[in-house]
Short mmCIF file of C-alpha atoms in Angstrom, two decimals:
data_model
loop_
_atom_site.label_atom_id
_atom_site.label_comp_id
_atom_site.label_asym_id
_atom_site.label_seq_id
_atom_site.Cartn_x
_atom_site.Cartn_y
_atom_site.Cartn_z
CA MET A 1 81.80 79.28 144.86
CA SER A 2 80.39 80.03 141.36
CA THR A 3 82.75 79.70 138.44
CA GLU A 4 80.47 81.50 135.98
CA ASN A 5 82.49 84.72 136.15
CA PHE A 6 85.84 83.02 135.56
CA PRO A 7 85.89 83.56 131.76
CA ILE A 8 85.05 87.27 132.22
CA GLN A 9 87.64 87.65 134.93
CA ALA A 10 90.22 85.90 132.78
CA THR A 11 89.42 88.29 129.90
CA VAL A 12 89.67 91.41 132.04
CA SER A 13 92.93 90.10 133.50
CA SER A 14 94.30 89.46 130.03
CA ALA A 15 93.31 92.94 128.89
CA ARG A 16 94.98 94.54 131.84
CA GLN A 17 98.11 92.55 131.23
CA LEU A 18 98.23 93.68 127.60
CA TRP A 19 97.65 97.20 128.68
CA HIS A 20 100.58 97.31 131.07
CA GLU A 21 102.95 94.86 129.31
CA HIS A 22 102.56 96.00 125.70
CA ASP A 23 105.68 96.69 123.66
CA GLY A 24 106.43 98.38 120.32
CA GLY A 25 105.01 95.44 118.37
CA SER A 26 101.66 95.52 120.03
CA ASP A 27 101.30 99.21 120.88
CA ILE A 28 99.05 100.03 117.89
CA SER A 29 96.76 96.99 118.24
CA VAL A 30 96.39 97.38 121.99
CA GLY A 31 95.92 101.13 121.75
CA LEU A 32 93.09 100.73 119.09
CA LEU A 33 91.36 98.12 121.17
CA ALA A 34 91.37 100.41 124.22
CA SER A 35 88.40 102.34 122.72
CA HIS A 36 86.95 103.02 126.19
CA VAL A 37 89.97 105.14 126.94
CA TRP A 38 90.36 107.26 123.80
CA LEU A 39 86.64 107.68 123.31
CA ALA A 40 86.37 109.10 126.86
CA LEU A 41 89.45 111.30 126.48
CA GLY A 42 88.22 112.55 123.10
CA TRP A 43 84.78 113.51 124.49
CA HIS A 44 86.46 115.17 127.43
CA ASP A 45 88.56 117.32 125.04
CA ILE A 46 85.49 118.50 123.17
CA ARG A 47 83.62 119.26 126.42
CA GLN A 48 86.54 121.20 127.82
CA ARG A 49 87.13 123.13 124.60
CA TYR A 50 83.55 124.37 124.40
CA ARG A 51 82.86 124.58 128.12
CA ARG A 52 80.20 127.19 129.05
CA SER A 53 79.43 127.78 125.38
CA VAL A 54 75.85 127.82 124.18
CA LEU A 55 76.45 126.22 120.77
CA GLY A 56 79.44 124.14 121.92
CA PRO A 57 81.24 122.35 118.98
CA PHE A 58 78.58 123.69 116.60
CA TRP A 59 80.62 126.95 116.67
CA PHE A 60 83.01 125.10 114.40
CA THR A 61 80.14 124.08 112.14
CA LEU A 62 78.84 127.64 112.05
CA SER A 63 82.24 129.07 111.08
CA THR A 64 82.53 126.40 108.39
CA LEU A 65 79.07 127.38 106.95
CA ILE A 66 80.01 131.06 106.85
CA MET A 67 83.28 130.22 105.06
CA VAL A 68 81.50 127.87 102.52
CA ALA A 69 78.85 130.58 101.79
CA VAL A 70 81.39 133.34 101.25
CA LEU A 71 83.94 131.30 99.26
CA GLY A 72 81.17 129.52 97.35
CA ILE A 73 79.61 132.77 96.06
CA LEU A 74 83.05 134.27 95.31
CA TYR A 75 84.73 131.33 93.61
CA SER A 76 81.60 130.17 91.69
CA THR A 77 81.68 133.62 90.03
CA LEU A 78 85.43 133.60 89.41
CA LEU A 79 85.55 130.09 88.07
CA GLY A 80 82.29 130.32 86.21
CA GLN A 81 80.74 127.44 88.16
CA GLU A 82 77.02 126.87 88.81
CA ILE A 83 76.59 127.74 92.54
CA THR A 84 73.96 125.05 93.16
CA THR A 85 76.54 122.34 92.33
CA TYR A 86 79.71 124.18 93.36
CA LEU A 87 78.58 125.03 96.87
CA PRO A 88 78.12 121.34 98.00
CA TYR A 89 81.39 120.38 96.23
CA LEU A 90 83.23 123.14 98.07
CA GLY A 91 81.50 122.54 101.41
CA ILE A 92 82.27 118.85 101.61
CA GLY A 93 85.73 119.38 100.42
CA LEU A 94 86.46 121.97 103.09
CA VAL A 95 84.98 119.93 105.90
CA VAL A 96 86.97 116.82 105.02
CA TRP A 97 90.11 118.90 104.45
CA GLN A 98 89.73 120.45 107.93
CA TYR A 99 89.66 116.97 109.41
CA LEU A 100 92.66 115.78 107.50
CA SER A 101 94.67 118.95 108.27
CA ALA A 102 93.79 118.69 111.96
CA CYS A 103 94.98 115.09 112.04
CA VAL A 104 98.23 116.13 110.42
CA ASN A 105 98.90 119.25 112.53
CA GLU A 106 97.57 117.91 115.86
CA GLY A 107 98.94 114.40 115.24
CA SER A 108 102.38 116.00 114.86
CA THR A 109 102.19 117.11 118.52
CA ALA A 110 100.29 114.14 119.83
CA PHE A 111 103.23 112.82 121.92
CA ILE A 112 104.73 116.21 122.70
CA GLY A 113 101.37 117.54 124.00
CA SER A 114 100.78 114.42 126.03
CA ALA A 115 104.32 114.32 127.52
CA TYR A 116 102.88 114.65 131.15
CA LEU A 117 100.79 111.52 130.64
CA ILE A 118 103.44 109.56 128.80
CA LYS A 119 105.98 110.20 131.57
CA GLN A 120 103.52 109.26 134.46
CA ILE A 121 101.33 106.46 133.06
CA ARG A 122 102.30 103.47 130.95
CA MET A 123 99.68 103.21 128.28
CA PRO A 124 99.90 102.58 124.44
CA LEU A 125 101.05 105.67 122.68
CA THR A 126 98.43 105.03 120.06
CA VAL A 127 95.86 105.97 122.61
CA HIS A 128 97.03 109.58 122.50
CA VAL A 129 96.81 109.64 118.73
CA SER A 130 93.35 107.97 118.68
CA ARG A 131 92.21 110.61 121.12
CA ILE A 132 93.05 113.39 118.70
CA VAL A 133 91.67 111.61 115.66
CA TRP A 134 88.34 110.75 117.43
CA ARG A 135 87.67 114.32 118.57
CA ASN A 136 88.25 115.67 115.08
CA PHE A 137 86.21 112.89 113.60
CA VAL A 138 83.26 113.88 115.81
CA ILE A 139 83.53 117.43 114.52
CA LEU A 140 83.55 116.08 110.97
CA LEU A 141 80.41 114.01 111.69
CA HIS A 142 78.37 116.97 112.84
CA SER A 143 79.59 119.28 110.13
CA LEU A 144 78.93 117.02 107.11
CA PRO A 145 75.13 116.73 107.70
CA VAL A 146 74.84 120.53 107.56
CA VAL A 147 76.43 120.56 104.00
CA VAL A 148 74.06 117.73 103.03
CA VAL A 149 71.13 119.97 104.13
CA PHE A 150 72.41 122.55 101.65
CA MET A 151 72.22 119.95 98.89
CA PHE A 152 68.56 119.37 99.73
CA ILE A 153 67.94 123.13 99.63
CA PHE A 154 69.41 123.25 96.11
CA GLY A 155 67.34 120.30 95.03
CA HIS A 156 70.04 117.56 95.09
CA VAL A 157 68.80 114.26 96.48
CA PRO A 158 71.56 111.65 97.20
CA GLY A 159 71.16 108.33 95.36
CA PRO A 160 72.00 104.78 96.40
CA GLU A 161 75.73 105.57 96.01
CA PHE A 162 75.41 107.65 99.13
CA LEU A 163 75.93 104.48 101.17
CA LEU A 164 79.55 104.41 99.91
CA VAL A 165 80.22 107.33 102.26
CA VAL A 166 80.30 104.88 105.18
CA PRO A 167 83.48 102.98 104.03
CA GLY A 168 84.94 106.39 102.93
CA LEU A 169 84.54 107.74 106.44
CA VAL A 170 86.07 104.55 107.93
CA LEU A 171 89.11 104.93 105.76
CA LEU A 172 89.40 108.54 106.75
CA LEU A 173 89.21 107.57 110.42
CA LEU A 174 91.88 104.85 110.11
CA ASN A 175 94.19 106.94 107.92
CA GLY A 176 94.13 109.61 110.60
CA VAL A 177 95.59 107.14 113.13
CA TRP A 178 98.67 106.10 111.14
CA ILE A 179 99.27 109.83 110.17
CA GLY A 180 99.30 110.74 113.90
CA VAL A 181 101.59 107.84 114.88
CA VAL A 182 104.11 108.51 112.18
CA LEU A 183 104.22 112.28 112.45
CA GLY A 184 103.97 112.27 116.21
CA THR A 185 107.00 109.96 116.47
CA LEU A 186 109.09 111.92 113.93
CA CYS A 187 108.21 115.30 115.50
CA ALA A 188 109.02 114.02 118.98
CA ARG A 189 112.53 112.98 117.78
CA TYR A 190 113.17 115.80 115.35
CA ARG A 191 111.53 119.07 116.43
CA ASP A 192 112.38 120.76 113.12
CA VAL A 193 109.85 118.47 111.41
CA LEU A 194 106.99 120.20 113.14
CA PRO A 195 107.17 123.66 111.35
CA ILE A 196 108.01 121.86 108.12
CA VAL A 197 104.77 119.86 108.31
CA GLY A 198 102.82 123.03 109.21
CA ASN A 199 104.13 124.86 106.10
CA LEU A 200 103.68 121.90 103.76
CA ILE A 201 100.11 121.35 104.79
CA GLN A 202 99.32 125.01 103.84
CA ILE A 203 100.94 124.56 100.43
CA VAL A 204 99.20 121.18 99.75
CA PHE A 205 95.80 122.86 100.31
CA PHE A 206 96.20 124.87 97.15
CA PHE A 207 97.32 121.76 95.16
CA THR A 208 94.24 119.79 96.29
CA PRO A 209 90.96 119.98 94.31
CA ILE A 210 88.87 121.62 97.05
CA MET A 211 88.09 125.08 95.73
CA TRP A 212 88.63 124.02 92.14
CA THR A 213 87.82 120.89 90.21
CA LYS A 214 90.32 118.53 88.59
CA ASP A 215 88.76 119.11 85.18
CA LEU A 216 90.29 122.62 85.18
CA LEU A 217 93.76 121.16 84.95
CA LYS A 218 92.97 119.51 81.65
CA ASP A 219 96.25 117.72 80.48
CA ARG A 220 97.85 118.48 83.86
CA ALA A 221 95.27 116.47 85.86
CA TRP A 222 98.15 114.12 86.91
CA VAL A 223 99.00 116.78 89.61
CA ALA A 224 95.73 115.97 91.41
CA GLU A 225 96.01 112.21 90.63
CA LEU A 226 99.33 112.04 92.56
CA ASN A 227 97.88 113.93 95.49
CA PRO A 228 96.76 111.46 98.19
CA PHE A 229 94.63 114.05 99.92
CA HIS A 230 92.56 114.39 96.73
CA HIS A 231 91.73 110.68 96.80
CA MET A 232 90.87 110.68 100.52
CA ILE A 233 88.55 113.57 100.00
CA ASP A 234 86.95 112.12 96.82
CA ILE A 235 85.88 108.90 98.45
CA VAL A 236 83.69 110.98 100.81
CA ARG A 237 82.65 113.77 98.50
CA GLY A 238 81.79 111.67 95.52
CA PRO A 239 79.07 109.54 97.14
CA ILE A 240 77.50 112.55 98.77
CA ILE A 241 77.23 114.79 95.80
CA GLY A 242 76.33 111.84 93.49
CA SER A 243 79.41 111.77 91.28
CA THR A 244 81.25 108.58 90.35
CA VAL A 245 84.35 107.92 92.46
CA ALA A 246 87.16 106.71 90.32
CA PRO A 247 88.38 103.19 91.32
CA GLU A 248 91.86 104.74 91.56
CA SER A 249 90.63 106.84 94.48
CA TRP A 250 89.60 103.74 96.44
CA LEU A 251 92.85 101.92 95.56
CA TRP A 252 94.91 104.93 96.65
CA SER A 253 93.01 105.34 99.94
CA VAL A 254 93.36 101.61 100.76
CA GLY A 255 96.97 101.52 99.57
CA ILE A 256 97.89 104.54 101.66
CA LEU A 257 96.23 102.97 104.66
CA VAL A 258 98.25 99.72 104.35
CA VAL A 259 101.56 101.39 103.68
CA GLY A 260 100.93 103.97 106.38
CA PHE A 261 100.22 101.41 109.04
CA LEU A 262 103.31 99.43 108.05
CA ALA A 263 105.40 102.56 108.51
CA ALA A 264 103.67 103.31 111.83
CA GLN A 265 104.27 99.74 113.01
CA TYR A 266 107.98 100.02 112.05
CA LEU A 267 108.40 103.29 113.92
CA MET A 268 106.65 101.85 116.99
CA GLN A 269 108.84 98.73 117.02
CA ARG A 270 111.98 100.95 116.69
CA CYS A 271 111.08 103.96 118.81
CA ARG A 272 108.27 103.23 121.18
CA ASN A 273 110.39 102.98 124.30
CA ARG A 274 112.42 106.04 123.35
CA VAL A 275 109.53 108.46 122.94
CA PRO A 276 109.22 109.17 126.76
CA TYR A 277 112.79 110.39 126.67
CA TRP A 278 112.27 112.54 123.62
CA VAL A 279 109.33 114.43 124.91
#
């Protein structure tokens, strides 16, 4: 009998054991490593949402383009901005904001909405969050290139700094995971948190430099500097439009990621086994 497949069988057996016997301390790591599960579930969600649609998920891109065009023309006039530079600034800001707000709003109901699965199948809770983050990240990925095309139309050619958009997108993806784990756990335990989060995210939109630039605040620019959403948007928008990203934005984004995952890990260790009873 051949023993060549023994290492592979041992690896598969170990993975299955982790999948079924994970606890609060390993939920996040095991869930993130189970990419074959949340990738498939995320794709399934997108296909179901746009089933029998001609344009599919590109309807979301089309609505974003219409919004960017209308708001760009309006606010460039009101704020006295040059439309050729303002439109890409606004477009990228809106696309990234829609991803972040979706991670916040849908992440808050990640465990509540997956209650039927949580009660029937033992799998890492992080899989349900990663499923939501991945499907919204896919929408982000096919919306951003359209905004970049607008830049080419207006004569803007991205420089070498454009490559920095890759680590920026990775940070966005990972930040979406801890946001979903933390808010999903809190909203499962305290249902009053859900409407509070929904109202707060609407207010934060107006305090985030998306439709306006930080320079307009002048001596009150600290309002934007203390806004973590501003920094997470800036690390993607800056490299694309060719502006210099402040080192503080990278530090904030990485710092938020570390602190966020520490908070998520703490909640998983304390609450992972209670979530099925809360939902």
